[in-house]
Amino acid sequence: MSTPLLGEMSPAEAESVYFNEYPPPKTLPRHEALARAFIDLHVEAHRRVVLVTSGGTTVPLEAQTVRFIDNFSAGTRGATSAEYFLEQGYAVIFLHRQYSLLPYSRHYSHSTNCFLDFMDEAPAAADSSNPGHGPIMVRDEYQDQMRSVLRKYRYAKQNNRLLLLPFTTVSEYMFELRSIAKLMQPLGPDALFYLAAAVSDFFIPRSRMAEHKIQSSELPEHMRGSAISSDEIYTGENEENPSSNSRKLVINLDPVPKFLHQLVDGWAPEGSMVVSFKLETDPSLLVYKARTALQRYSHHLVIGNLLSTRKWEVVFITPDEPHERWLRVPKSRRSKSISGAEDQVGLAEAKKGNPSTLEEVEAQQVNETSRDGIEIESLIIPELVKLHTKMIEKKTQPAQ
Ligand code: 9Z3
């Protein structure tokens, strides 16, 4: 009998099999200690705490990893959302893919916003002892924006409102998520989970993973380990006449167990709010898949987004009325996006004729002061906070 896939087991069985297969990440004890102290502080202050997950996960192909599968996410959604949560008074645990975008520094990082472009060397003072070395300054045109970002960043740091915890692989992400969710128990309804990370759906179980770098050329017989057998040479599923001896690689992936079940039904505090994201590329599937996820895991909100329009529109799928609600950045305030496709905005809307113009009017009021594009997260987070507040009020008010 073949061993069942994790996806075929009960959620509890899959949890125990999955977590027994991997050693916990080396950083876990340190992260747990940091998270515990952070949570204690905010429980004491009766402050709400949100766990924001952000960025992609890697799927290693070898235990001593040379190669891995990755995905597109740079962590823009997570890093931007974290800033708006902080603005709303939440403390934020930011569980992010290492080297992905971070709250605040995201404005000045990576090649699109390289910090060096914001700086200049000013002339040295006339009486300077070193006339060739003027002070390094922020360029005039960026002073206001940078001051504002810097102040918010320093406020979050000095007041211990933001905890940054990095992960890299999908299994590290799972271990961290489970531990932090359990540590959040004392927060009860004040805990919010905002699962924006793009978590791989597939992985190679440790038991089937090559220890060493997978070889791309034939090794002499006596040097071959158990790394990869010749019948595992990939021929490619789209090839009509696959050549049997090409040096291709079969990558045989198992489904990652859907831990949302375990999060909602066990790890997360009683009464807390769980928000997951659903990403699709086919507009005709988005609402259906988001609804199905909400029904399957019985949590509180699925935020659906299309890869091509994710910077300008999202849909809130809720168990309560109105079930499907679109938030959209008005046309005139959309930021430019190289990878985005504006002509696809509106295509995924199931109930056509939704009053999306309402959101557009609100959006204009929200951010009238900004001349630049509006970030969709500035619409998402206040709406979400309203839903969280309602949930907290329901849980904490005695039944009439
Ligand atoms: C999202 O849908 C996020 O909004 C994005 C953000 C990953 C699209 P960026 O980093 O992108 O700002 O460029 N995240 C969740 C995607 C996901 O993996 N969801 C799972 C699924 O769709 C469910 S938890 O099955």
Coordinates of C-alpha atoms and ligand atoms in Angstrom, one line a residue:
M1 CA 0.0 0.0 0.0
S2 CA 1.4 3.4 -0.9
T3 CA 1.7 6.0 1.9
P4 CA -1.2 8.5 1.9
L5 CA -0.4 12.0 0.8
L6 CA -0.7 14.7 3.5
G7 CA -3.7 16.1 1.7
E8 CA -5.5 12.8 2.1
M9 CA -5.1 12.7 5.9
S10 CA -7.2 14.4 8.6
P11 CA -5.8 17.9 9.4
A12 CA -4.6 16.7 12.8
E13 CA -2.8 13.7 11.3
A14 CA -1.3 15.8 8.5
E15 CA 0.0 18.3 11.2
S16 CA 1.7 15.6 13.2
V17 CA 3.3 14.0 10.1
Y18 CA 4.4 17.2 8.6
F19 CA 6.0 18.7 11.8
N20 CA 7.7 15.4 12.7
E21 CA 9.4 15.3 9.4
Y22 CA 11.3 18.5 9.7
P23 CA 13.6 19.8 12.4
P24 CA 12.2 23.1 13.7
P25 CA 14.1 26.1 12.3
K26 CA 17.2 27.0 14.4
T27 CA 15.8 30.5 14.8
L28 CA 12.5 29.3 16.3
P29 CA 13.5 29.4 20.1
R30 CA 14.8 33.0 19.7
H31 CA 11.8 34.1 17.7
E32 CA 9.4 32.5 20.2
A33 CA 11.2 34.4 23.1
L34 CA 10.9 37.7 21.2
A35 CA 7.2 37.0 20.3
R36 CA 6.3 36.1 23.8
A37 CA 7.8 39.3 25.3
F38 CA 6.2 41.4 22.6
I39 CA 2.7 39.8 23.1
D40 CA 3.0 40.1 26.9
L41 CA 3.7 43.8 26.6
H42 CA 0.6 44.4 24.4
V43 CA -1.7 42.1 26.4
E44 CA -0.8 44.3 29.4
A45 CA -1.6 47.4 27.4
H46 CA -4.9 45.9 26.1
R47 CA -3.6 46.6 22.6
R48 CA -4.7 44.7 19.5
V49 CA -2.0 42.6 17.9
V50 CA -2.0 41.5 14.2
L51 CA 0.2 38.8 12.8
V52 CA 0.9 39.9 9.2
T53 CA 2.5 37.2 7.0
S54 CA 4.3 38.5 4.0
G55 CA 6.4 37.5 0.9
G56 CA 6.9 34.2 -0.8
T57 CA 8.2 30.9 0.5
T58 CA 10.9 28.8 -1.0
V59 CA 10.6 25.0 -1.6
P60 CA 14.1 23.5 -1.4
L61 CA 15.0 20.7 -3.9
E62 CA 18.0 19.5 -1.9
A63 CA 18.5 19.2 1.9
Q64 CA 21.9 21.0 1.4
T65 CA 20.0 23.5 -0.7
V66 CA 21.5 24.8 -3.9
R67 CA 18.3 25.1 -5.8
F68 CA 14.8 25.9 -4.8
I69 CA 11.4 26.8 -6.2
D70 CA 10.2 30.3 -5.4
N71 CA 7.4 32.7 -6.4
F72 CA 6.8 36.2 -7.4
S73 CA 5.8 37.9 -4.1
A74 CA 8.1 40.8 -3.0
G75 CA 6.0 41.3 0.1
T76 CA 4.5 44.6 -1.0
R77 CA 1.0 43.8 0.3
G78 CA 2.3 42.6 3.7
A79 CA 4.7 45.5 4.2
T80 CA 2.2 48.2 3.2
S81 CA -0.6 46.7 5.2
A82 CA 1.6 46.5 8.3
E83 CA 2.1 50.3 8.1
Y84 CA -1.7 50.9 7.9
F85 CA -2.3 48.6 10.9
L86 CA 0.3 50.5 12.9
E87 CA -1.5 53.7 12.0
Q88 CA -4.7 52.2 13.3
G89 CA -3.0 51.5 16.7
Y90 CA -2.3 47.8 16.3
A91 CA 1.0 46.2 17.3
V92 CA 2.3 44.2 14.4
I93 CA 4.2 40.9 14.3
F94 CA 5.6 40.9 10.8
L95 CA 6.4 37.3 9.8
H96 CA 8.1 37.8 6.5
R97 CA 10.3 36.2 3.9
Q98 CA 13.9 37.2 4.6
Y99 CA 15.0 40.1 2.3
S100 CA 11.5 40.8 1.1
L101 CA 10.0 44.3 1.6
L102 CA 9.7 45.7 5.1
P103 CA 7.3 48.3 6.6
Y104 CA 8.7 51.8 6.1
S105 CA 12.1 50.9 4.6
R106 CA 10.1 49.6 1.6
H107 CA 9.8 53.2 0.4
Y108 CA 13.6 53.3 -0.1
S109 CA 14.7 49.8 -1.0
H110 CA 15.3 47.5 -3.9
S111 CA 16.1 48.8 -7.3
T112 CA 12.7 50.6 -7.9
N113 CA 13.2 52.9 -4.9
C114 CA 17.0 52.8 -4.3
F115 CA 17.8 54.9 -1.2
L116 CA 20.8 56.4 -2.9
D117 CA 18.6 58.2 -5.4
F118 CA 17.0 60.1 -2.5
M119 CA 20.3 61.5 -1.3
D120 CA 22.8 64.1 -2.3
E121 CA 26.1 65.5 -1.1
A122 CA 25.7 69.1 0.0
P123 CA 28.5 71.7 -0.3
A124 CA 30.8 71.8 2.7
A125 CA 30.4 74.7 5.1
A126 CA 32.7 77.7 4.3
D127 CA 34.6 77.2 7.6
S128 CA 34.8 73.4 7.3
S129 CA 38.2 71.9 8.0
N130 CA 37.5 69.4 5.3
P131 CA 36.2 71.4 2.3
G132 CA 36.0 68.4 0.0
H133 CA 33.5 66.6 2.2
G134 CA 30.0 68.1 2.4
P135 CA 27.3 66.4 4.6
I136 CA 25.1 63.8 3.0
M137 CA 21.6 65.1 2.7
V138 CA 18.2 64.0 1.6
R139 CA 17.3 65.8 -1.6
D140 CA 15.0 68.8 -1.2
E141 CA 12.1 67.2 -3.1
Y142 CA 12.0 64.2 -0.8
Q143 CA 12.4 65.9 2.6
D144 CA 8.7 66.0 3.5
Q145 CA 7.9 62.4 2.5
M146 CA 11.0 61.0 4.1
R147 CA 10.4 63.0 7.3
S148 CA 6.9 61.5 7.5
V149 CA 8.1 57.9 6.9
L150 CA 11.0 58.4 9.3
R151 CA 8.8 59.7 12.1
K152 CA 6.4 56.8 11.8
Y153 CA 9.2 54.3 11.7
R154 CA 10.8 55.7 14.8
Y155 CA 7.5 55.8 16.6
A156 CA 6.9 52.1 15.9
K157 CA 10.4 51.2 17.0
Q158 CA 10.6 53.3 20.1
N159 CA 7.2 52.2 21.3
N160 CA 7.8 48.5 20.5
R161 CA 4.9 48.3 18.1
L162 CA 6.6 46.2 15.4
L163 CA 8.3 42.9 15.6
L164 CA 10.1 41.6 12.5
L165 CA 10.5 37.8 12.2
P166 CA 12.0 36.4 9.0
F167 CA 11.6 32.9 7.4
T168 CA 12.8 31.5 4.1
T169 CA 11.4 28.0 3.4
V170 CA 7.8 26.9 3.4
S171 CA 8.5 24.6 6.4
E172 CA 10.1 27.4 8.4
Y173 CA 7.0 29.5 7.7
M174 CA 4.8 26.7 9.0
F175 CA 6.7 26.2 12.2
E176 CA 6.8 30.0 12.9
L177 CA 3.1 30.4 12.1
R178 CA 2.1 27.6 14.5
S179 CA 4.3 28.8 17.3
I180 CA 3.3 32.5 17.1
A181 CA -0.4 31.7 16.7
K182 CA -0.2 29.6 19.9
L183 CA 1.7 32.3 21.7
M184 CA -1.0 34.8 20.8
Q185 CA -3.6 32.8 22.8
P186 CA -3.6 35.3 25.8
L187 CA -4.8 38.0 23.3
G188 CA -8.2 36.3 22.7
P189 CA -10.4 38.5 20.4
D190 CA -7.7 41.2 20.3
A191 CA -5.7 38.9 18.0
L192 CA -5.9 39.3 14.2
F193 CA -4.3 37.0 11.6
Y194 CA -3.7 38.6 8.2
L195 CA -2.2 35.9 6.0
A196 CA -0.9 37.7 3.0
A197 CA 2.2 35.6 2.4
A198 CA 2.3 33.7 -0.9
V199 CA 2.7 30.2 0.6
S200 CA 3.7 27.4 -1.8
D201 CA 1.0 24.8 -2.3
F202 CA 3.6 22.1 -3.1
F203 CA 6.8 20.8 -1.5
I204 CA 9.2 17.9 -1.5
P205 CA 8.9 15.9 1.8
R206 CA 12.1 15.5 3.6
S207 CA 12.0 11.8 3.2
R208 CA 12.2 12.1 -0.6
M209 CA 14.6 15.0 -0.8
A210 CA 18.1 14.6 -2.2
E211 CA 20.7 15.3 0.5
H212 CA 23.3 16.8 -1.9
K213 CA 23.2 19.0 -5.0
I214 CA 21.3 17.2 -7.8
Q215 CA 23.7 16.3 -10.5
S216 CA 23.0 17.5 -14.1
S217 CA 25.5 15.2 -15.8
E218 CA 26.1 11.5 -15.5
L219 CA 28.5 10.4 -12.7
P220 CA 30.6 7.3 -13.0
E221 CA 28.8 4.3 -11.4
H222 CA 31.0 4.1 -8.3
M223 CA 30.3 7.8 -7.5
R224 CA 26.5 7.7 -7.8
G225 CA 24.8 8.0 -4.5
S226 CA 21.1 7.5 -4.0
A227 CA 20.6 11.1 -5.1
I228 CA 18.5 10.5 -8.2
S229 CA 17.8 7.4 -10.2
S230 CA 17.8 7.3 -14.0
D231 CA 14.1 6.6 -14.1
E232 CA 13.5 9.9 -12.5
I233 CA 14.9 11.8 -15.4
Y234 CA 12.2 14.2 -16.4
T235 CA 10.8 14.1 -19.8
G236 CA 8.4 17.1 -19.5
E237 CA 4.7 16.8 -19.5
N238 CA 4.1 19.0 -22.5
E239 CA 6.4 17.1 -24.9
E240 CA 4.8 14.9 -27.5
N241 CA 7.8 12.7 -28.1
P242 CA 9.8 12.9 -24.9
S243 CA 13.4 11.7 -25.3
S244 CA 14.0 9.1 -22.7
N245 CA 17.6 10.0 -21.9
S246 CA 17.5 13.8 -21.8
R247 CA 19.1 15.3 -18.7
K248 CA 16.0 16.8 -17.4
L249 CA 14.9 16.5 -13.8
V250 CA 11.6 15.1 -12.5
I251 CA 10.4 17.2 -9.7
N252 CA 7.7 15.3 -7.9
L253 CA 5.9 17.5 -5.4
D254 CA 3.4 16.7 -2.7
P255 CA 0.6 19.1 -1.7
V256 CA 1.4 21.2 1.4
P257 CA -1.2 20.4 4.0
K258 CA -3.7 23.3 4.3
F259 CA -2.9 24.5 7.8
L260 CA -5.6 27.1 7.8
H261 CA -7.8 24.4 9.4
Q262 CA -5.4 23.9 12.2
L263 CA -4.9 27.6 12.7
V264 CA -8.7 28.4 12.9
D265 CA -9.6 25.3 15.0
G266 CA -6.6 25.1 17.3
W267 CA -3.6 27.3 17.2
A268 CA -5.3 30.7 17.0
P269 CA -6.9 32.2 20.2
E270 CA -10.6 31.6 20.8
G271 CA -12.5 34.5 19.4
S272 CA -9.7 35.9 17.3
M273 CA -10.2 37.0 13.7
V274 CA -8.6 35.1 10.8
V275 CA -8.2 36.7 7.4
S276 CA -6.7 34.8 4.5
F277 CA -5.9 35.8 0.9
K278 CA -6.8 34.1 -2.3
L279 CA -4.7 34.7 -5.3
E280 CA -5.8 33.8 -8.8
T281 CA -4.9 34.7 -12.4
D282 CA -8.1 33.7 -14.1
P283 CA -10.9 36.3 -13.3
S284 CA -13.6 33.7 -13.7
L285 CA -12.3 31.6 -10.8
L286 CA -11.5 34.2 -8.2
V287 CA -14.8 34.7 -6.4
Y288 CA -15.7 31.1 -6.6
K289 CA -12.3 30.0 -5.1
A290 CA -12.4 32.6 -2.4
R291 CA -16.0 31.6 -1.4
T292 CA -14.9 27.9 -1.4
A293 CA -12.0 28.7 0.9
L294 CA -14.2 30.6 3.3
Q295 CA -16.7 27.7 3.5
R296 CA -14.0 25.1 3.9
Y297 CA -12.1 26.7 6.8
S298 CA -15.0 28.6 8.4
H299 CA -12.9 31.6 9.2
H300 CA -14.0 35.3 8.9
L301 CA -12.8 36.8 5.7
V302 CA -11.1 35.9 2.5
I303 CA -9.6 38.8 0.5
G304 CA -9.5 37.8 -3.1
N305 CA -7.1 39.3 -5.6
L306 CA -6.0 38.8 -9.2
L307 CA -2.3 38.9 -9.9
S308 CA -2.8 41.4 -12.7
T309 CA -5.0 43.9 -10.7
R310 CA -3.9 43.3 -7.1
K311 CA -2.6 46.8 -6.7
W312 CA -5.9 48.4 -7.6
E313 CA -8.8 46.1 -6.5
V314 CA -9.6 43.4 -4.0
V315 CA -12.7 41.6 -3.0
F316 CA -13.9 40.9 0.5
I317 CA -15.7 37.6 0.7
T318 CA -17.5 37.3 4.1
P319 CA -20.0 34.9 5.7
D320 CA -22.3 37.8 6.3
E321 CA -24.0 40.3 4.0
P322 CA -23.0 41.6 1.5
H323 CA -20.9 38.4 1.0
E324 CA -19.0 40.0 -1.9
R325 CA -17.6 43.5 -1.6
W326 CA -15.1 45.1 -4.0
L327 CA -12.7 47.8 -2.9
R328 CA -11.2 49.6 -5.8
V329 CA -8.8 52.5 -6.2
P330 CA -10.4 55.1 -8.5
K331 CA -9.0 55.3 -12.0
S332 CA -7.4 58.7 -11.6
R333 CA -5.5 57.6 -8.4
R334 CA -4.1 54.3 -9.6
S335 CA -0.4 53.9 -9.3
K336 CA 1.4 52.7 -12.4
S337 CA 2.4 49.0 -12.4
I338 CA 4.6 47.4 -15.0
S339 CA 3.3 43.9 -14.4
G340 CA -0.4 45.0 -13.8
A341 CA -3.1 45.0 -16.5
E342 CA -5.6 47.8 -15.9
D343 CA -8.0 46.5 -18.6
Q344 CA -8.6 43.6 -16.3
V345 CA -10.0 45.7 -13.4
G346 CA -13.7 44.7 -12.9
L347 CA -13.5 41.4 -14.8
A348 CA -13.6 39.1 -11.7
E349 CA -16.7 40.8 -10.2
A350 CA -19.4 38.1 -9.9
K351 CA -22.3 40.4 -9.1
K352 CA -22.0 43.0 -11.8
G353 CA -23.2 46.4 -11.0
N354 CA -22.0 46.3 -7.4
P355 CA -21.9 49.9 -6.0
S356 CA -18.1 50.0 -6.4
T357 CA -18.4 53.7 -7.2
L358 CA -19.2 54.1 -3.5
E359 CA -15.7 52.8 -2.6
E360 CA -14.3 55.1 -5.2
V361 CA -15.9 58.2 -3.6
E362 CA -14.7 57.1 -0.2
A363 CA -11.2 56.5 -1.5
Q364 CA -11.1 60.1 -2.8
Q365 CA -12.0 61.3 0.7
V366 CA -9.6 59.1 2.5
N367 CA -6.5 60.3 0.8
E368 CA -7.3 63.7 -0.7
T369 CA -4.1 65.1 0.6
S370 CA -1.9 62.8 -1.5
R371 CA -1.2 63.7 -5.1
D372 CA 0.3 60.3 -5.9
G373 CA -1.5 57.1 -6.4
I374 CA -3.5 55.6 -3.6
E375 CA -2.3 52.4 -2.1
I376 CA -5.2 49.9 -2.0
E377 CA -4.1 48.9 1.5
S378 CA -5.2 52.3 2.7
L379 CA -8.7 51.1 1.8
I380 CA -8.3 47.5 2.9
I381 CA -7.1 48.0 6.5
P382 CA -9.7 50.5 7.8
E383 CA -12.5 48.3 6.4
L384 CA -10.9 45.3 8.1
V385 CA -10.4 47.1 11.4
K386 CA -14.2 47.9 11.3
L387 CA -14.9 44.2 10.9
H388 CA -12.5 43.3 13.7
T389 CA -14.0 45.9 16.0
K390 CA -17.5 44.4 15.4
M391 CA -16.2 41.0 16.2
I392 CA -14.6 42.1 19.4
E393 CA -17.7 43.9 20.5
K394 CA -19.8 40.8 19.8
K395 CA -17.4 38.7 21.9
T396 CA -17.0 41.1 24.8
Q397 CA -20.6 42.4 25.2
P398 CA -22.7 40.1 27.4
A399 CA -25.6 38.6 25.5
Q400 CA -28.9 40.5 26.0
Ligands
9Z3_1 C1 -1.9 37.2 -1.7 O1 -2.9 37.0 -2.4 C2 -1.2 38.6 -1.7 O2 -2.1 39.6 -1.9 C3 -0.1 38.6 -2.8 C4 0.6 40.0 -2.7 C5 0.8 37.5 -2.7 C6 -0.8 38.6 -4.2 P1 2.8 41.1 -3.4 O3 3.7 40.5 -2.5 O4 1.6 40.1 -3.7 O5 2.3 42.4 -2.9 O6 3.4 41.3 -4.8 N1 -1.4 36.3 -0.8 C7 -1.9 35.0 -0.5 C8 -1.7 34.1 -1.7 C9 -1.9 32.6 -1.3 O7 -0.9 31.9 -1.3 N2 -3.1 32.3 -0.8 C10 -3.4 30.8 -0.7 C11 -4.1 30.4 -1.9 O8 -4.5 31.2 -2.8 C12 -4.3 30.7 0.5 S1 -3.6 31.0 2.0 O9 -4.5 29.2 -2.0

